[in-house]
Amino acid sequence: MAQVEDVPMSRQEFSVAYDGPTRADDHSIDVRNLAPALMAFGKLLREANTEFNGKKSTTKVLVVSDFEHKCFNINFKLVVGLYEQAKLLLGIDQVKTAKEVLECIGLLKGPLAGGGVVAAGGISFIKYLQWRKGRDVIEEKTDTSRSGTVKVTIKGDGNSVYLTPEIYNLSKNARALRATQDAFLPLGQDGFDTMRVSNEAGAIAEEFTPKEVTDIAASCAKGIEESKEVNEPEIEEIPAWLSV
């Protein structure tokens, strides 16, 4: 069995800034809002990586806090361990890098389509939640002519969208939906009303306004309700060595 240090790693840095017009030079944030948000990013990224790369792929989210003018900024580094190097080298099972995981979630924009859109299957996880606005889904149908993407239809105009199977499954994952809710928890508190995500070069990749966050939160609540999943303690598997 490969040792931990032999596992190939994919790394991607990004930052999240909570901001608002009334923040002025106040660089503080209530720990009761910050702590759940930090934990939420870790949970969301782990759930997404498991969906895209399988349970054998490990995930580590590192964070270093930073303070900037008129906002509270957090620097993250996502580290994805690709358990079987052959999959990465040969392209088997479409292994996704840390950057691609962030693009599929909707925290970074993909190179093939702007606005958080995932070209191969429609829109990203967060963009789907924003688009749905908590509305009822009337039909979900797998389209075999589009590499198994799922066509989701809701009531109203412009009422259909395509999702990759992984993003569709993530949208049904109550743990991922709860984590998404908590990631936006500081907004609406203490003058924070906007969340910006920047790439490792410092360029803004995504910005979420109060209206967009309201739509995302409504879809999270609806999805959690639909899942009917019992809120059980989260159990994380970690490797261990036993010597006798």
Tab-separated table of C-alpha atoms in Angstrom:
chain	number	residue	atom	x	y	z
A	1	MET	CA	0.000	0.000	0.000
A	2	ALA	CA	1.288	3.480	-0.838
A	3	GLN	CA	2.495	5.567	2.075
A	4	VAL	CA	0.807	8.914	2.744
A	5	GLU	CA	3.818	10.839	1.440
A	6	ASP	CA	3.657	8.899	-1.845
A	7	VAL	CA	0.145	10.098	-2.634
A	8	PRO	CA	0.176	12.791	-5.350
A	9	MET	CA	-1.303	16.080	-4.167
A	10	SER	CA	-3.176	18.820	-5.992
A	11	ARG	CA	-3.186	22.272	-4.369
A	12	GLN	CA	-5.129	25.463	-5.006
A	13	GLU	CA	-5.238	28.676	-3.014
A	14	PHE	CA	-8.216	31.017	-2.822
A	15	SER	CA	-9.499	33.641	-0.426
A	16	VAL	CA	-12.878	34.650	0.947
A	17	ALA	CA	-13.699	38.200	2.052
A	18	TYR	CA	-16.757	39.192	4.065
A	19	ASP	CA	-17.505	42.859	3.472
A	20	GLY	CA	-20.134	45.568	3.786
A	21	PRO	CA	-20.529	49.324	3.235
A	22	THR	CA	-20.723	50.042	6.970
A	23	ARG	CA	-17.617	48.103	7.946
A	24	ALA	CA	-15.272	51.116	7.615
A	25	ASP	CA	-12.007	50.227	9.379
A	26	ASP	CA	-13.493	47.541	11.589
A	27	HIS	CA	-11.508	44.365	10.930
A	28	SER	CA	-13.241	42.286	13.596
A	29	ILE	CA	-15.810	39.530	13.266
A	30	ASP	CA	-17.878	37.655	15.830
A	31	VAL	CA	-16.297	34.261	16.459
A	32	ARG	CA	-19.795	32.747	16.695
A	33	ASN	CA	-20.255	33.585	13.014
A	34	LEU	CA	-16.702	32.990	11.833
A	35	ALA	CA	-16.113	29.567	13.401
A	36	PRO	CA	-19.107	27.843	11.735
A	37	ALA	CA	-18.164	29.447	8.404
A	38	LEU	CA	-14.588	28.154	8.591
A	39	MET	CA	-15.788	24.661	9.466
A	40	ALA	CA	-18.383	24.881	6.704
A	41	PHE	CA	-15.819	25.466	3.963
A	42	GLY	CA	-13.920	22.404	5.130
A	43	LYS	CA	-17.065	20.257	5.161
A	44	LEU	CA	-18.293	21.507	1.785
A	45	LEU	CA	-14.945	20.914	0.094
A	46	ARG	CA	-14.640	17.422	1.598
A	47	GLU	CA	-18.132	16.443	0.483
A	48	ALA	CA	-17.502	17.813	-3.012
A	49	ASN	CA	-14.136	16.104	-3.372
A	50	THR	CA	-15.626	12.779	-2.284
A	51	GLU	CA	-18.339	13.171	-4.913
A	52	PHE	CA	-15.894	14.062	-7.698
A	53	ASN	CA	-12.879	11.904	-6.806
A	54	GLY	CA	-14.227	9.126	-4.599
A	55	LYS	CA	-13.835	8.210	-0.944
A	56	LYS	CA	-10.168	7.240	-1.307
A	57	SER	CA	-9.201	10.787	-2.253
A	58	THR	CA	-8.219	12.782	0.826
A	59	THR	CA	-8.926	16.467	1.387
A	60	LYS	CA	-7.254	19.024	3.625
A	61	VAL	CA	-8.345	22.656	3.926
A	62	LEU	CA	-5.745	25.026	5.359
A	63	VAL	CA	-6.578	28.559	6.470
A	64	VAL	CA	-4.552	31.650	7.373
A	65	SER	CA	-6.493	34.724	8.487
A	66	ASP	CA	-5.636	38.117	7.050
A	67	PHE	CA	-7.073	41.557	7.639
A	68	GLU	CA	-7.647	44.068	4.880
A	69	HIS	CA	-9.203	47.508	4.678
A	70	LYS	CA	-12.991	47.436	5.209
A	71	CYS	CA	-13.314	43.669	5.180
A	72	PHE	CA	-12.421	40.436	6.918
A	73	ASN	CA	-10.372	38.316	4.543
A	74	ILE	CA	-9.489	34.625	4.926
A	75	ASN	CA	-6.891	32.820	2.850
A	76	PHE	CA	-7.562	29.143	2.141
A	77	LYS	CA	-5.539	26.378	0.554
A	78	LEU	CA	-7.330	23.277	-0.686
A	79	VAL	CA	-5.122	20.181	-0.818
A	80	VAL	CA	-6.543	17.144	-2.596
A	81	GLY	CA	-4.800	13.796	-2.302
A	82	LEU	CA	-5.293	11.600	-5.362
A	83	TYR	CA	-5.079	8.105	-3.927
A	84	GLU	CA	-4.091	6.262	-7.076
A	85	GLN	CA	-1.468	8.065	-9.139
A	86	ALA	CA	-2.367	6.007	-12.207
A	87	LYS	CA	-5.779	7.640	-12.313
A	88	LEU	CA	-4.194	11.083	-12.489
A	89	LEU	CA	-1.593	10.118	-15.081
A	90	LEU	CA	-3.907	8.126	-17.317
A	91	GLY	CA	-7.003	10.285	-16.916
A	92	ILE	CA	-9.053	7.364	-15.664
A	93	ASP	CA	-12.354	8.190	-13.943
A	94	GLN	CA	-11.883	11.877	-14.751
A	95	VAL	CA	-9.990	12.738	-11.585
A	96	LYS	CA	-10.443	16.412	-10.689
A	97	THR	CA	-7.723	18.668	-9.338
A	98	ALA	CA	-8.218	20.997	-6.378
A	99	LYS	CA	-8.822	23.890	-8.777
A	100	GLU	CA	-11.446	21.938	-10.712
A	101	VAL	CA	-13.236	20.981	-7.494
A	102	LEU	CA	-13.484	24.681	-6.572
A	103	GLU	CA	-14.754	25.486	-10.079
A	104	CYS	CA	-17.435	22.812	-9.912
A	105	ILE	CA	-18.593	24.057	-6.523
A	106	GLY	CA	-18.767	27.571	-7.969
A	107	LEU	CA	-16.152	29.309	-5.826
A	108	LEU	CA	-13.815	29.835	-8.793
A	109	LYS	CA	-14.694	30.443	-12.437
A	110	GLY	CA	-13.779	27.738	-14.925
A	111	PRO	CA	-11.552	28.460	-17.935
A	112	LEU	CA	-14.113	27.324	-20.525
A	113	ALA	CA	-17.147	29.305	-19.406
A	114	GLY	CA	-17.554	32.355	-17.205
A	115	GLY	CA	-19.897	33.025	-14.343
A	116	GLY	CA	-19.158	29.801	-12.534
A	117	VAL	CA	-20.571	27.709	-15.387
A	118	VAL	CA	-19.207	24.202	-15.823
A	119	ALA	CA	-19.075	23.760	-19.590
A	120	ALA	CA	-19.408	19.972	-19.685
A	121	GLY	CA	-22.649	19.805	-17.766
A	122	GLY	CA	-24.319	23.176	-17.337
A	123	ILE	CA	-23.810	25.154	-14.147
A	124	SER	CA	-21.894	24.817	-10.910
A	125	PHE	CA	-23.291	23.667	-7.571
A	126	ILE	CA	-23.699	27.157	-6.072
A	127	LYS	CA	-25.013	28.638	-9.328
A	128	TYR	CA	-27.629	25.888	-9.405
A	129	LEU	CA	-28.738	26.729	-5.864
A	130	GLN	CA	-28.907	30.401	-6.813
A	131	TRP	CA	-30.905	29.612	-9.967
A	132	ARG	CA	-33.360	27.325	-8.168
A	133	LYS	CA	-34.305	29.942	-5.520
A	134	GLY	CA	-35.876	27.245	-3.357
A	135	ARG	CA	-38.536	26.478	-5.966
A	136	ASP	CA	-40.112	23.048	-6.377
A	137	VAL	CA	-38.557	20.671	-8.891
A	138	ILE	CA	-41.182	19.066	-11.115
A	139	GLU	CA	-38.923	16.761	-13.144
A	140	GLU	CA	-35.417	15.297	-13.016
A	141	LYS	CA	-34.314	13.315	-16.048
A	142	THR	CA	-30.970	11.806	-17.027
A	143	ASP	CA	-29.957	12.757	-20.567
A	144	THR	CA	-27.928	9.904	-22.063
A	145	SER	CA	-27.080	12.050	-25.097
A	146	ARG	CA	-25.175	14.479	-22.838
A	147	SER	CA	-22.817	12.099	-20.999
A	148	GLY	CA	-25.371	11.274	-18.340
A	149	THR	CA	-26.079	14.845	-17.297
A	150	VAL	CA	-29.299	15.424	-15.394
A	151	LYS	CA	-31.935	17.817	-16.696
A	152	VAL	CA	-33.676	19.521	-13.781
A	153	THR	CA	-36.962	21.304	-14.461
A	154	ILE	CA	-38.869	23.671	-12.180
A	155	LYS	CA	-42.034	25.701	-12.613
A	156	GLY	CA	-41.804	29.007	-14.476
A	157	ASP	CA	-39.905	30.553	-17.379
A	158	GLY	CA	-36.360	29.455	-18.187
A	159	ASN	CA	-37.203	26.464	-16.110
A	160	SER	CA	-34.624	23.821	-17.083
A	161	VAL	CA	-30.931	23.409	-16.408
A	162	TYR	CA	-28.370	20.630	-16.903
A	163	LEU	CA	-26.156	19.325	-14.098
A	164	THR	CA	-23.317	16.834	-14.140
A	165	PRO	CA	-24.165	13.678	-12.170
A	166	GLU	CA	-21.683	14.724	-9.470
A	167	ILE	CA	-23.152	18.205	-9.031
A	168	TYR	CA	-26.656	16.758	-9.088
A	169	ASN	CA	-25.719	14.319	-6.312
A	170	LEU	CA	-24.064	17.128	-4.350
A	171	SER	CA	-27.294	19.129	-4.576
A	172	LYS	CA	-29.027	16.205	-2.835
A	173	ASN	CA	-26.371	15.946	-0.118
A	174	ALA	CA	-27.778	17.404	3.110
A	175	ARG	CA	-24.304	17.731	4.658
A	176	ALA	CA	-23.081	19.782	1.694
A	177	LEU	CA	-26.216	21.935	1.791
A	178	ARG	CA	-25.847	22.643	5.518
A	179	ALA	CA	-22.195	23.528	4.991
A	180	THR	CA	-23.144	25.918	2.191
A	181	GLN	CA	-25.612	27.647	4.508
A	182	ASP	CA	-22.975	28.055	7.209
A	183	ALA	CA	-20.349	29.362	4.768
A	184	PHE	CA	-22.570	32.415	4.264
A	185	LEU	CA	-23.448	32.708	7.969
A	186	PRO	CA	-21.519	35.976	8.624
A	187	LEU	CA	-23.637	37.788	6.023
A	188	GLY	CA	-26.500	39.737	7.509
A	189	GLN	CA	-24.563	40.089	10.763
A	190	ASP	CA	-22.639	43.130	12.035
A	191	GLY	CA	-22.781	44.997	8.727
A	192	PHE	CA	-21.501	42.178	6.499
A	193	ASP	CA	-23.652	41.810	3.373
A	194	THR	CA	-21.317	40.581	0.615
A	195	MET	CA	-18.942	37.661	0.192
A	196	ARG	CA	-16.168	37.816	-2.402
A	197	VAL	CA	-14.007	34.889	-3.499
A	198	SER	CA	-10.621	35.610	-5.071
A	199	ASN	CA	-8.193	33.306	-6.839
A	200	GLU	CA	-4.581	32.833	-5.798
A	201	ALA	CA	-3.544	35.833	-7.922
A	202	GLY	CA	-5.891	38.059	-5.933
A	203	ALA	CA	-8.394	38.625	-8.759
A	204	ILE	CA	-12.060	38.444	-7.732
A	205	ALA	CA	-13.546	35.217	-9.095
A	206	GLU	CA	-17.028	35.395	-7.594
A	207	GLU	CA	-19.037	37.918	-5.592
A	208	PHE	CA	-22.244	36.999	-3.806
A	209	THR	CA	-24.774	39.758	-3.101
A	210	PRO	CA	-27.485	39.688	-0.406
A	211	LYS	CA	-30.153	38.748	-2.983
A	212	GLU	CA	-28.050	35.891	-4.350
A	213	VAL	CA	-27.308	34.595	-0.856
A	214	THR	CA	-31.031	34.658	-0.039
A	215	ASP	CA	-31.735	32.536	-3.131
A	216	ILE	CA	-28.915	30.114	-2.282
A	217	ALA	CA	-30.101	29.766	1.320
A	218	ALA	CA	-33.674	29.071	0.170
A	219	SER	CA	-32.460	26.244	-2.068
A	220	CYS	CA	-30.308	24.804	0.710
A	221	ALA	CA	-33.280	24.763	3.083
A	222	LYS	CA	-35.492	23.184	0.427
A	223	GLY	CA	-32.913	20.538	-0.409
A	224	ILE	CA	-32.368	19.636	3.248
A	225	GLU	CA	-36.127	19.324	3.712
A	226	GLU	CA	-36.420	17.103	0.639
A	227	SER	CA	-33.548	14.863	1.721
A	228	LYS	CA	-35.353	13.852	4.927
A	229	GLU	CA	-31.918	12.962	6.246
A	230	VAL	CA	-31.452	12.606	9.977
A	231	ASN	CA	-28.835	15.060	11.261
A	232	GLU	CA	-26.405	12.463	12.566
A	233	PRO	CA	-22.902	13.160	13.891
A	234	GLU	CA	-20.362	13.482	11.085
A	235	ILE	CA	-17.880	10.610	11.017
A	236	GLU	CA	-14.600	11.151	9.206
A	237	GLU	CA	-12.381	8.221	8.261
A	238	ILE	CA	-8.647	8.738	8.760
A	239	PRO	CA	-5.738	6.346	8.133
A	240	ALA	CA	-4.143	4.736	11.194
A	241	TRP	CA	-1.207	2.396	11.863
A	242	LEU	CA	-1.262	-0.459	14.354
A	243	SER	CA	1.994	-2.009	15.552
A	244	VAL	CA	2.056	-5.278	17.503
